[in-house]
Amino acid sequence: MSTQAALNFPATDAVAITARPEWLDGFWLIAPTLLIVIGMMVVPLVGIIVVSFWTQTGFNIEATWTLDNYRVLFTPEGALYRILIVKSLWMSLTATIAVVLLAYPMAYFMAFRIERAKLIWIILLTVPFWTSYLLRIFAWKVILGFNGVINSGLKAVGLIDKPLEFLLYNPTSVTITLAHAWAAYAVLPIYVSLEKIDRSYLEAATDLGDSKWKRFWRITFPLSLPGTIAAILLVFIPTVGDYITPTLVGGTSGIMIGNSIVTQFGKASNAPLGAALSCIMMLAITLAVCAFLAAIGRKRLKAADL
Amino acid sequence: MDNQDFLNAMKAGRMSRRDILQMLTAAGLTMTMLPVGRAKAADGEAIYFTWEGYNDPGFHPGYTAKHGAEPEGPVFGDVEEALTKVRSGFQVDVVHPCNLDLQRWREADVLQAIDTGRLSNWGNLFESLKKLPYAQGDKGEQFFIPVDWGNTSILYRPDLFDVKEESWTMLWDERYAGQLSMAADATESVAIAGIVLGVKDPFNLTDEELVKAKELLVKQKPLMRFYWDSNSAVEQALASGELVAATGWNSSVVTLTGQGVNIKYANPKEGIMSYCCGLVMTKDAPHPDKAYDLIDAMISPEGGKWLIEAQGYGHSNAKSFDLVEEKILAERGLPKDPTQFFGQGIFQQPTLNVDKVQKLFEEVKAGA
């Protein structure tokens, strides 16, 4: 099209535009995003759900509808998946609690104690995240390892003469690594919600005689809830499905459901079972999140303006 | 509309939102099309899909000499993953599976027969390796070109592990609880359990034997530090003394000895486990001619010399052994003729019931 045409809008064209319903304009505006979301998220998700109702023997996927993959979970054979599901939920719950407990003071410090150059602090916080996730896991392998930073440090100080073996290759090392890997995702939302708090509330509380602690529990904490909840969800949901961390630092006892799902798709060539396990995990996470939000209470969330 | 018009229109505020969106959409579409266009335009080198560490130029000297470029080398972590990728349309010319995996690759129907007449080095390869199970089709057509062969055995630290008799039971030695390791490989782990049980065919256990093998692996699990999934992981752990014994391959002996680590490669009384890996060509190989050049280069005596010296594995070309000093062969524990060698030990065989074995090992790992 030429600039000329853009300059001289014919009258008829203008009428056509006003006659078009407004929602259609909006639709065209979001269309590219919508396409990406449908193509990249909805279609694969529906694919996984569909495959989870099929069966596979060897290389052949049979497309007859069956609930067998879900039924397995309730048989003695499915015991290993039940154990892994519960274990994964538990491990990422511990990791989430650890992350939020660590992140809150960091966010608080950034929001209330830093006066100038907050941006530098935010950048400092994200520096470790400029490297790949895999490298950060390897870093923990180096820190917790047999001849790692902690062991050689303790040895040098003379506290131990044989390296501590319980540091690496167990569920705890998985939790530590996950907690570190997702820390920034927790600090930022909490920081934002703390930053938004109107400082005059705090002044008022002090004027009315609240102690520092009381002021925190009655004003700061409730008002930071939306950010804290966001942080909990941001860490909990992705960590349940992680399989790289357990592979690298989990050892024989630290594997999670993600590892089992990977095996189903790859080595065991049972994509339908893998898909069913993924669906079950999605359902389990949804239920866990709903239960959590219900426990927090709607009123509170509303008050906190989520 | 050329660039200048576009910028002028923007500056003058003469662009409607729709015009801008249109331009952006066009730009976006062009960007997505670009890589496709490029891939088609490029002639490209043979694509060699292999294990990490095997795409070294030394392994295919003739190819680079002829084409003046390296073959493309995507790598896989395990061969089942590679098969999944190839089956779902990942285009490669040559893949590097082992005899143990051949049955799966043949059944998946992703391979094309290789015209051995086009390989100048074919005549010098050991006969016994050419006819491994599933290497040939019903009409004698060749699907698998053997290249490298080696062992799976126990790597151990003689200074840390007090060994009375070299045996696969070393991996169950309770004195070294938490200091042992095996590969995170279902077929191999179950086969080792089968060897320890003394069954007839450790690669195809009966249902009864599978139950016993599982018990044995469950008993072993608390003794394991981890199940290793990369050569470097097991090598580092052995070097630091974190592990005192673990299953491993010939190349680890070369690496660790090179680092000055006191390491021994066991010759278990039940027999050492051997295997042979090689090359297959995919059905829709995009560069079949170059693929032939690559295969021929990899089974050349020079390629074999590199393999023996750098990695410590045996080669399928008998002539490659003449290029290597006797001393180096002895250091790597390699005989000149694999036929007799394989006869003494336990040669890995395709496992027919892979699903069952996988499931069993999964259950062991999950602790159920």
XYZ file of C-alpha atoms in Angstrom:
674
model
C 0.000 0.000 0.000
C 1.232 3.518 -0.679
C 1.426 6.461 1.706
C -1.000 8.238 -0.533
C -3.737 5.783 0.222
C -3.134 6.060 3.933
C -3.388 9.826 3.701
C -6.657 10.147 1.830
C -9.166 7.881 3.485
C -12.193 7.707 1.199
C -15.412 8.442 3.038
C -16.907 5.029 2.323
C -14.013 3.291 4.011
C -14.507 5.271 7.191
C -18.123 4.202 7.327
C -17.132 0.604 6.916
C -14.817 0.858 9.917
C -17.384 2.351 12.244
C -19.936 -0.222 11.132
C -17.679 -3.079 12.186
C -18.408 -4.416 15.675
C -15.884 -3.352 18.257
C -15.126 -6.887 19.484
C -13.849 -7.798 16.047
C -11.266 -5.007 16.238
C -10.169 -6.354 19.578
C -10.052 -9.841 18.197
C -7.706 -8.842 15.388
C -5.457 -7.154 17.876
C -5.018 -10.260 20.001
C -5.120 -12.688 17.072
C -1.339 -13.227 16.755
C -0.991 -13.945 20.480
C -4.044 -16.121 20.431
C -2.615 -18.139 17.557
C 0.632 -18.684 19.422
C -1.173 -19.725 22.594
C -3.408 -22.137 20.695
C -0.582 -23.565 18.615
C 2.015 -23.813 21.320
C -0.084 -24.611 24.391
C -3.630 -25.692 23.731
C -2.926 -28.113 20.884
C -0.060 -29.969 22.628
C -2.072 -30.127 25.843
C -5.087 -31.585 24.080
C -2.681 -33.979 22.353
C -1.350 -35.187 25.681
C -4.840 -35.658 27.059
C -5.940 -37.600 23.969
C -2.858 -39.847 23.931
C -3.345 -40.635 27.612
C -6.497 -42.573 26.653
C -4.707 -44.691 24.067
C -2.404 -47.708 24.402
C 0.994 -48.604 23.045
C 2.726 -51.913 22.469
C 6.192 -51.691 21.055
C 6.147 -49.054 18.347
C 2.427 -49.232 17.707
C 0.129 -46.717 19.289
C -3.417 -47.986 19.270
C -6.021 -45.270 19.106
C -8.875 -47.006 20.869
C -10.250 -45.200 23.890
C -9.414 -46.816 27.186
C -9.027 -45.858 30.822
C -6.331 -48.493 31.400
C -3.520 -45.982 31.836
C -5.415 -44.279 34.628
C -6.545 -47.566 36.125
C -2.934 -48.719 36.510
C -2.551 -46.128 39.224
C -4.999 -47.984 41.463
C -3.486 -51.435 41.019
C -0.602 -52.932 43.017
C 1.505 -52.447 39.876
C 0.941 -48.710 40.087
C 2.412 -48.494 43.570
C 5.620 -47.031 42.227
C 3.797 -44.167 40.538
C 1.753 -43.454 43.661
C 4.914 -43.311 45.713
C 6.632 -41.066 43.184
C 3.667 -38.684 42.923
C 3.436 -38.207 46.680
C 7.214 -37.917 46.948
C 7.375 -35.308 44.175
C 4.610 -33.215 45.713
C 6.349 -33.431 49.069
C 9.778 -32.556 47.701
C 8.600 -29.535 45.789
C 6.474 -28.421 48.731
C 9.579 -28.462 50.933
C 11.519 -26.646 48.242
C 8.739 -24.047 47.962
C 8.644 -23.433 51.702
C 12.425 -23.097 51.760
C 12.379 -20.701 48.819
C 9.687 -18.449 50.271
C 11.286 -18.380 53.718
C 14.562 -17.336 52.093
C 13.017 -14.986 49.578
C 10.822 -13.015 51.955
C 13.623 -11.432 53.982
C 15.499 -10.682 50.777
C 12.496 -8.975 49.252
C 11.791 -7.150 52.520
C 15.342 -5.908 52.670
C 15.145 -4.641 49.102
C 11.796 -2.954 49.576
C 12.318 -1.316 52.957
C 16.006 -1.052 53.675
C 17.460 -0.042 50.338
C 17.045 3.640 49.688
C 19.060 4.242 46.559
C 19.970 2.231 43.470
C 17.336 -0.452 43.918
C 17.854 -1.446 40.327
C 21.390 -2.583 41.088
C 20.059 -4.879 43.803
C 17.507 -6.349 41.461
C 20.194 -6.921 38.856
C 22.458 -8.509 41.473
C 19.640 -10.845 42.371
C 19.212 -11.971 38.803
C 22.925 -12.351 37.979
C 23.040 -16.078 38.813
C 20.113 -16.540 36.471
C 22.061 -15.339 33.478
C 23.665 -18.772 33.342
C 21.805 -21.872 32.297
C 19.737 -23.897 34.696
C 21.959 -26.888 34.034
C 25.086 -24.988 35.051
C 23.484 -23.943 38.310
C 22.711 -27.581 39.081
C 26.305 -28.504 38.316
C 27.411 -25.687 40.610
C 25.522 -27.369 43.454
C 27.162 -30.641 42.550
C 30.488 -28.886 43.017
C 29.411 -27.287 46.289
C 27.895 -30.398 47.860
C 30.160 -32.970 46.227
C 32.516 -35.486 47.778
C 35.510 -33.207 47.241
C 33.252 -30.195 47.050
C 33.434 -26.747 48.581
C 31.677 -27.695 51.830
C 33.555 -30.940 52.380
C 36.987 -29.527 51.663
C 36.151 -26.455 53.744
C 35.155 -28.541 56.750
C 38.204 -30.718 56.231
C 40.513 -27.720 56.115
C 39.043 -26.366 59.344
C 39.540 -29.782 60.897
C 35.919 -30.517 61.746
C 35.823 -33.731 59.742
C 38.459 -36.092 58.405
C 36.262 -38.025 55.994
C 34.045 -36.263 53.443
C 30.376 -36.126 54.421
C 28.466 -38.332 52.027
C 24.953 -37.277 52.945
C 25.353 -33.871 51.310
C 24.799 -35.068 47.752
C 22.655 -37.643 45.953
C 19.528 -37.675 48.072
C 16.161 -35.896 48.275
C 17.660 -33.117 50.406
C 20.206 -32.156 47.774
C 17.398 -32.050 45.207
C 15.420 -29.730 47.491
C 18.420 -27.457 48.062
C 19.148 -27.211 44.354
C 15.516 -26.544 43.466
C 15.267 -23.929 46.205
C 18.222 -22.045 44.820
C 17.272 -22.435 41.184
C 13.854 -20.860 41.713
C 14.753 -18.211 44.292
C 14.523 -15.229 41.952
C 11.024 -16.241 40.881
C 9.976 -15.891 44.486
C 11.854 -12.738 45.434
C 10.519 -10.572 42.615
C 6.740 -10.916 43.170
C 7.146 -10.533 46.928
C 9.324 -7.490 46.387
C 6.758 -5.894 44.100
C 3.911 -6.387 46.555
C 6.009 -5.037 49.437
C 7.039 -2.054 47.351
C 3.391 -1.247 46.626
C 2.457 -0.927 50.303
C 1.513 2.589 51.193
C 4.093 3.704 53.757
C 1.574 5.979 55.507
C -0.225 2.872 56.870
C 2.975 1.902 58.607
C 3.461 5.387 59.992
C -0.102 5.394 61.245
C 0.440 2.068 62.965
C 3.578 3.352 64.673
C 1.762 6.524 65.731
C -0.992 4.431 67.241
C 1.560 2.508 69.266
C 2.104 -0.744 67.376
C 5.419 -2.463 67.991
C 7.603 -3.310 64.983
C 6.500 -6.953 65.009
C 2.869 -6.181 65.456
C 3.063 -3.685 62.634
C 4.600 -6.331 60.396
C 2.005 -8.989 61.172
C -0.979 -6.691 61.007
C -0.080 -4.573 57.998
C 3.000 -5.511 56.022
C 2.463 -9.254 55.869
C -1.241 -9.273 54.952
C -0.625 -6.653 52.278
C 2.244 -8.676 50.835
C 0.113 -11.824 50.612
C -0.695 -11.544 46.909
C 2.996 -11.473 46.050
C 3.760 -14.277 48.480
C 0.996 -16.432 47.018
C 2.252 -15.707 43.524
C 5.731 -16.715 44.670
C 4.470 -19.958 46.162
C 2.644 -20.877 42.973
C 5.511 -19.803 40.732
C 7.870 -22.129 42.559
C 5.595 -25.030 43.413
C 4.016 -25.636 40.014
C 7.174 -25.905 37.902
C 9.288 -27.761 40.464
C 6.872 -30.704 40.758
C 7.603 -31.655 37.181
C 11.360 -31.135 37.243
C 13.463 -34.090 36.191
C 16.895 -32.637 35.423
C 17.726 -31.787 39.018
C 16.777 -35.249 40.349
C 18.779 -36.850 37.541
C 21.916 -34.935 38.375
C 21.865 -34.597 42.151
C 19.164 -37.036 43.262
C 21.204 -40.228 43.335
C 19.346 -43.467 43.881
C 16.754 -42.110 46.314
C 16.019 -38.653 44.967
C 14.084 -39.340 41.774
C 10.746 -37.644 41.086
C 7.694 -38.351 38.942
C 9.198 -36.317 36.083
C 11.934 -38.925 35.708
C 9.355 -41.661 35.400
C 7.412 -39.696 32.791
C 10.581 -39.145 30.758
C 11.324 -42.864 30.896
C 7.825 -43.702 29.665
C 8.178 -41.447 26.624
C 11.771 -42.432 25.893
C 13.158 -45.739 27.017
C 10.002 -47.617 27.951
C 8.208 -46.470 24.775
C 4.886 -46.153 26.518
C 3.803 -42.638 25.577
C 0.166 -43.165 26.647
C 1.199 -44.069 30.200
C 3.584 -41.109 30.240
C 0.763 -38.858 29.045
C -1.614 -40.261 31.672
C 0.944 -39.648 34.415
C 1.373 -36.074 33.154
C -2.397 -35.537 33.241
C -2.618 -36.963 36.741
C 0.128 -34.620 37.853
C -1.619 -31.646 36.255
C -4.769 -32.628 38.092
C -2.910 -33.150 41.367
C -1.246 -29.751 41.081
C -4.531 -28.052 40.215
C -6.190 -29.647 43.231
C -3.300 -28.739 45.498
C -3.353 -25.136 44.295
C -7.138 -24.869 44.675
C -6.973 -26.308 48.166
C -4.241 -23.866 49.039
C -6.144 -20.863 47.702
C -9.302 -21.990 49.471
C -7.384 -22.249 52.712
C -6.016 -18.731 52.316
C -9.578 -17.553 51.960
C -11.245 -15.494 49.305
C -11.934 -12.551 51.544
C -8.342 -12.133 52.389
C -7.289 -12.282 48.789
C -9.868 -9.704 47.881
C -8.807 -7.447 50.682
C -5.251 -7.767 49.484
C -6.429 -6.832 46.003
C -5.074 -9.786 44.058
C 6.177 0.657 0.720
C 9.958 0.969 1.108
C 11.797 1.622 4.359
C 11.985 5.364 3.916
C 8.276 5.684 3.177
C 7.498 3.604 6.219
C 9.667 5.711 8.524
C 8.314 8.972 7.107
C 4.761 7.811 7.520
C 5.516 6.812 11.120
C 7.101 10.184 11.896
C 4.244 12.115 10.397
C 1.764 9.986 12.319
C 0.206 8.835 9.095
C 0.190 5.139 9.968
C -2.955 3.616 11.299
C -2.726 0.925 13.939
C -3.813 -1.534 11.290
C -1.007 -0.504 8.953
C 1.565 -1.065 11.668
C 0.114 -4.441 12.612
C 0.159 -5.426 8.981
C 3.798 -4.503 8.626
C 4.683 -6.351 11.813
C 2.833 -9.462 10.716
C 4.641 -9.390 7.390
C 7.975 -8.994 9.176
C 7.153 -11.837 11.555
C 6.150 -14.178 8.769
C 9.319 -13.385 6.839
C 11.409 -14.184 9.904
C 9.743 -17.562 10.398
C 10.239 -18.502 6.760
C 13.946 -17.609 6.691
C 15.444 -20.732 8.310
C 13.358 -23.005 6.083
C 14.661 -21.293 2.988
C 18.227 -21.578 4.200
C 18.038 -25.257 5.057
C 16.780 -26.054 1.590
C 19.320 -23.870 -0.125
C 22.348 -25.371 1.618
C 23.797 -28.539 0.159
C 25.089 -29.679 3.523
C 27.369 -32.408 4.766
C 26.374 -35.917 5.827
C 24.558 -35.863 9.152
C 26.104 -38.281 11.611
C 23.899 -38.860 14.673
C 26.040 -40.318 17.423
C 27.081 -40.580 21.052
C 28.917 -37.654 22.583
C 32.641 -37.973 21.867
C 32.363 -39.990 18.670
C 32.140 -37.082 16.261
C 35.864 -36.477 16.498
C 37.548 -35.695 13.147
C 40.087 -38.438 13.890
C 37.370 -41.053 13.564
C 36.592 -40.294 9.896
C 39.821 -38.942 8.379
C 38.873 -39.904 4.814
C 35.642 -37.907 4.848
C 37.202 -34.592 5.698
C 39.963 -35.192 3.169
C 37.417 -35.786 0.418
C 34.811 -33.139 1.195
C 36.901 -30.510 2.938
C 34.368 -30.264 5.749
C 33.286 -32.174 8.818
C 30.025 -34.114 8.774
C 27.316 -32.535 10.878
C 27.206 -34.190 14.258
C 24.108 -33.996 16.420
C 24.603 -36.148 19.544
C 22.280 -38.281 21.645
C 22.464 -39.273 25.283
C 21.036 -42.738 24.799
C 20.146 -44.739 21.798
C 16.446 -45.125 22.596
C 16.143 -41.352 22.583
C 17.852 -41.355 19.178
C 15.382 -43.886 17.818
C 12.442 -41.854 19.088
C 13.835 -38.784 17.348
C 14.465 -40.561 14.056
C 11.012 -42.119 14.135
C 9.389 -38.756 14.660
C 11.062 -37.367 11.553
C 14.459 -36.066 12.653
C 16.443 -36.214 9.408
C 19.895 -37.753 9.658
C 22.011 -39.902 7.337
C 23.998 -42.199 9.577
C 23.297 -43.325 13.147
C 25.558 -45.124 15.611
C 23.625 -47.793 17.558
C 25.040 -51.000 19.077
C 24.258 -54.614 18.327
C 22.089 -54.724 21.439
C 19.771 -52.090 19.965
C 19.647 -53.451 16.438
C 16.463 -55.402 16.834
C 14.571 -52.265 17.867
C 15.983 -50.265 14.958
C 15.108 -53.006 12.511
C 11.592 -53.379 13.877
C 11.042 -49.630 13.764
C 11.602 -49.913 10.011
C 13.650 -46.747 9.689
C 16.750 -48.209 8.030
C 17.797 -48.778 4.448
C 20.063 -51.600 3.313
C 23.660 -50.570 2.718
C 25.337 -51.541 -0.552
C 28.587 -52.973 0.788
C 30.023 -52.949 -2.748
C 30.360 -49.191 -2.386
C 32.579 -49.513 0.717
C 36.244 -49.958 -0.175
C 37.142 -51.170 3.331
C 34.346 -53.735 3.626
C 36.595 -56.687 2.727
C 38.916 -56.117 5.683
C 36.284 -56.237 8.394
C 36.113 -59.219 10.780
C 33.613 -61.722 9.384
C 32.080 -62.552 12.761
C 31.042 -58.932 13.277
C 29.355 -58.615 9.899
C 26.862 -61.334 10.754
C 25.718 -60.304 14.205
C 22.026 -60.966 14.877
C 19.811 -58.423 13.064
C 22.780 -56.958 11.182
C 21.524 -58.587 7.997
C 18.111 -58.798 6.415
C 16.310 -61.962 5.247
C 17.915 -61.797 1.824
C 21.371 -61.206 3.199
C 21.253 -57.443 2.691
C 23.439 -55.536 5.146
C 21.751 -53.080 7.511
C 24.548 -52.681 10.055
C 28.216 -51.884 9.432
C 30.232 -52.879 12.534
C 32.774 -50.262 13.636
C 33.777 -50.266 17.292
C 33.664 -53.000 19.882
C 34.510 -53.025 23.534
C 33.572 -54.218 26.975
C 31.370 -53.446 29.878
C 33.115 -54.517 33.019
C 33.935 -53.268 36.493
C 36.301 -50.356 36.935
C 37.774 -50.412 40.417
C 40.384 -48.740 42.559
C 42.786 -51.486 43.718
C 44.074 -49.108 46.419
C 40.599 -48.678 47.904
C 38.841 -51.929 47.047
C 40.192 -55.087 48.637
C 39.407 -57.637 45.958
C 39.831 -61.363 46.467
C 38.515 -62.511 43.137
C 37.362 -60.396 40.238
C 33.646 -61.066 39.851
C 30.407 -59.272 39.058
C 29.467 -59.794 42.722
C 31.913 -56.967 43.523
C 28.974 -54.679 42.775
C 27.107 -56.234 45.684
C 29.966 -55.986 48.207
C 28.417 -54.623 51.398
C 31.774 -53.501 52.733
C 31.626 -50.671 50.222
C 28.046 -49.545 50.717
C 27.499 -46.109 49.199
C 30.679 -46.318 47.146
C 29.494 -48.429 44.218
C 27.743 -47.508 40.980
C 26.204 -49.001 37.861
C 25.025 -47.414 34.639
C 21.424 -46.172 34.647
C 20.693 -48.681 31.919
C 17.871 -51.131 32.394
C 18.959 -53.906 30.006
C 22.531 -53.883 31.203
C 21.687 -53.750 34.915
C 19.183 -56.588 34.612
C 21.677 -58.587 32.545
C 24.355 -58.129 35.219
C 21.897 -59.332 37.840
C 21.241 -62.314 35.557
C 24.964 -63.072 35.310
C 25.287 -62.976 39.088
C 22.311 -65.344 39.332
C 24.093 -67.620 36.879
C 21.217 -67.911 34.419
C 21.514 -69.383 30.948
C 20.754 -66.237 28.926
C 21.237 -63.057 30.986
C 19.769 -60.927 28.186
C 16.499 -62.809 28.020
C 15.454 -63.783 31.516
C 12.414 -65.933 32.159
C 9.656 -64.488 34.348
C 10.939 -66.406 37.343
C 14.467 -65.185 36.755
C 13.202 -61.625 36.375
C 11.686 -61.785 39.857
C 14.996 -62.961 41.284
C 16.921 -60.344 39.314
C 14.678 -57.651 40.717
C 15.269 -58.865 44.285
C 18.979 -58.718 43.641
C 18.810 -55.174 42.254
C 16.620 -53.996 45.128
C 19.181 -55.453 47.529
C 21.911 -53.611 45.652
C 20.232 -50.208 45.547
C 21.233 -49.000 49.029
C 24.842 -49.867 48.199
C 24.807 -47.572 45.165
C 26.014 -43.982 45.369
C 24.093 -43.204 42.183
C 23.243 -44.805 38.854
C 25.584 -43.084 36.424
C 24.409 -41.655 33.147
C 27.582 -40.220 31.700
C 31.130 -41.434 31.362
C 32.513 -38.311 32.949
C 30.330 -38.692 36.048
C 31.651 -42.159 36.796
C 35.237 -41.207 35.916
C 35.255 -38.170 38.209
C 33.752 -40.119 41.065
C 36.305 -42.916 40.701
C 39.153 -40.421 40.448
C 38.125 -38.640 43.657
C 37.598 -41.865 45.573
C 33.885 -41.188 45.979
C 33.369 -44.519 44.205
C 35.580 -47.544 44.643
C 33.980 -49.711 41.955
C 31.550 -49.131 39.105
C 30.605 -50.556 35.764
C 32.354 -48.853 32.881
C 33.761 -48.992 29.384
C 37.246 -49.279 27.915
C 37.553 -45.557 27.259
C 37.321 -44.813 30.992
C 40.384 -46.980 31.605
C 42.314 -44.891 29.077
C 41.051 -41.600 30.501
C 41.665 -42.472 34.142
C 45.054 -44.050 33.566
C 45.969 -40.926 31.626
C 45.065 -38.853 34.690
C 47.335 -40.979 36.860
C 44.467 -42.620 38.736
C 45.170 -46.102 40.085
C 42.450 -47.977 38.204
C 41.927 -51.582 37.200
C 39.503 -53.085 34.732
C 38.161 -56.346 36.102
C 38.062 -59.552 34.117
C 35.202 -61.153 36.064
C 35.301 -64.890 36.553
C 31.777 -65.146 35.088
C 33.097 -63.525 31.913
C 33.622 -59.975 30.697
C 30.687 -58.431 28.830
C 31.345 -57.334 25.244
C 29.419 -55.490 22.592
C 29.836 -54.090 19.113
C 28.530 -50.773 17.833
C 28.360 -49.618 14.254
C 26.602 -47.604 11.625
C 23.176 -47.757 10.043
C 21.720 -45.563 7.305
C 18.244 -44.118 7.656
C 15.558 -44.731 5.072
C 15.188 -41.112 4.061
C 18.823 -40.103 4.421
C 19.121 -36.654 2.838
C 22.752 -37.160 1.709
C 23.139 -40.876 0.846
C 26.292 -40.451 -1.273
C 28.103 -38.552 1.420
C 26.812 -41.071 3.953
C 28.661 -43.832 2.077
C 31.853 -41.763 2.193
C 31.425 -41.283 5.930
C 30.832 -44.979 6.621
C 33.807 -45.961 4.484
C 35.995 -43.425 6.294
C 34.939 -44.748 9.688
C 35.761 -48.359 8.877
C 39.145 -47.379 7.400
C 42.340 -48.575 9.127
C 43.241 -44.934 9.929
C 39.901 -44.365 11.651
C 40.497 -47.565 13.582
C 43.959 -46.438 14.658
C 42.463 -43.272 16.144
C 39.749 -45.255 17.928
C 42.174 -47.723 19.503
C 44.696 -45.105 20.556
C 42.394 -42.323 21.687
C 39.455 -44.273 23.095
C 40.835 -47.731 23.818
C 38.113 -49.595 21.935
C 38.554 -52.358 19.390
C 37.863 -51.715 15.711
C 36.119 -53.799 13.078
C 38.910 -53.424 10.500
C 41.608 -56.070 10.992
C 44.161 -53.817 9.302
C 43.773 -51.048 11.851
C 45.487 -53.292 14.410
C 48.618 -53.345 12.271
C 48.902 -49.577 12.555
C 48.973 -49.637 16.349
C 52.035 -50.539 18.417
C 51.853 -53.839 20.276
C 52.543 -52.036 23.535
C 49.508 -49.779 23.179
C 47.279 -52.749 22.359
C 48.506 -54.559 25.454
C 47.899 -51.489 27.634
C 44.296 -51.354 26.481
C 43.826 -55.069 26.913
C 42.887 -55.517 23.278
C 43.453 -58.764 21.392
C 44.116 -58.684 17.658
C 41.172 -60.810 16.722
C 37.815 -60.198 18.400
C 36.301 -63.501 17.315
C 38.160 -65.587 19.831
C 37.854 -62.803 22.403
C 34.072 -62.633 22.163
C 33.895 -66.415 22.464
C 35.439 -66.276 25.929
C 33.143 -63.709 27.464
C 29.493 -62.766 27.439
C 28.493 -61.093 24.191
C 25.576 -58.717 24.575
C 22.443 -59.985 22.867
C 19.261 -58.163 21.951
C 16.727 -58.296 24.760
C 13.365 -59.414 23.441
C 11.221 -58.228 26.290
C 12.518 -54.678 26.651
C 9.283 -53.326 28.135
C 9.299 -55.759 31.038
C 12.953 -55.107 31.771
C 12.447 -51.338 31.648
C 9.512 -51.557 33.997
C 11.440 -53.744 36.407
C 14.319 -51.285 36.569
C 11.910 -48.375 36.985
C 10.403 -50.145 39.967
C 13.828 -50.702 41.451
C 14.728 -47.030 40.998
C 11.454 -45.779 42.443
C 11.994 -47.994 45.439
C 8.745 -49.942 45.181
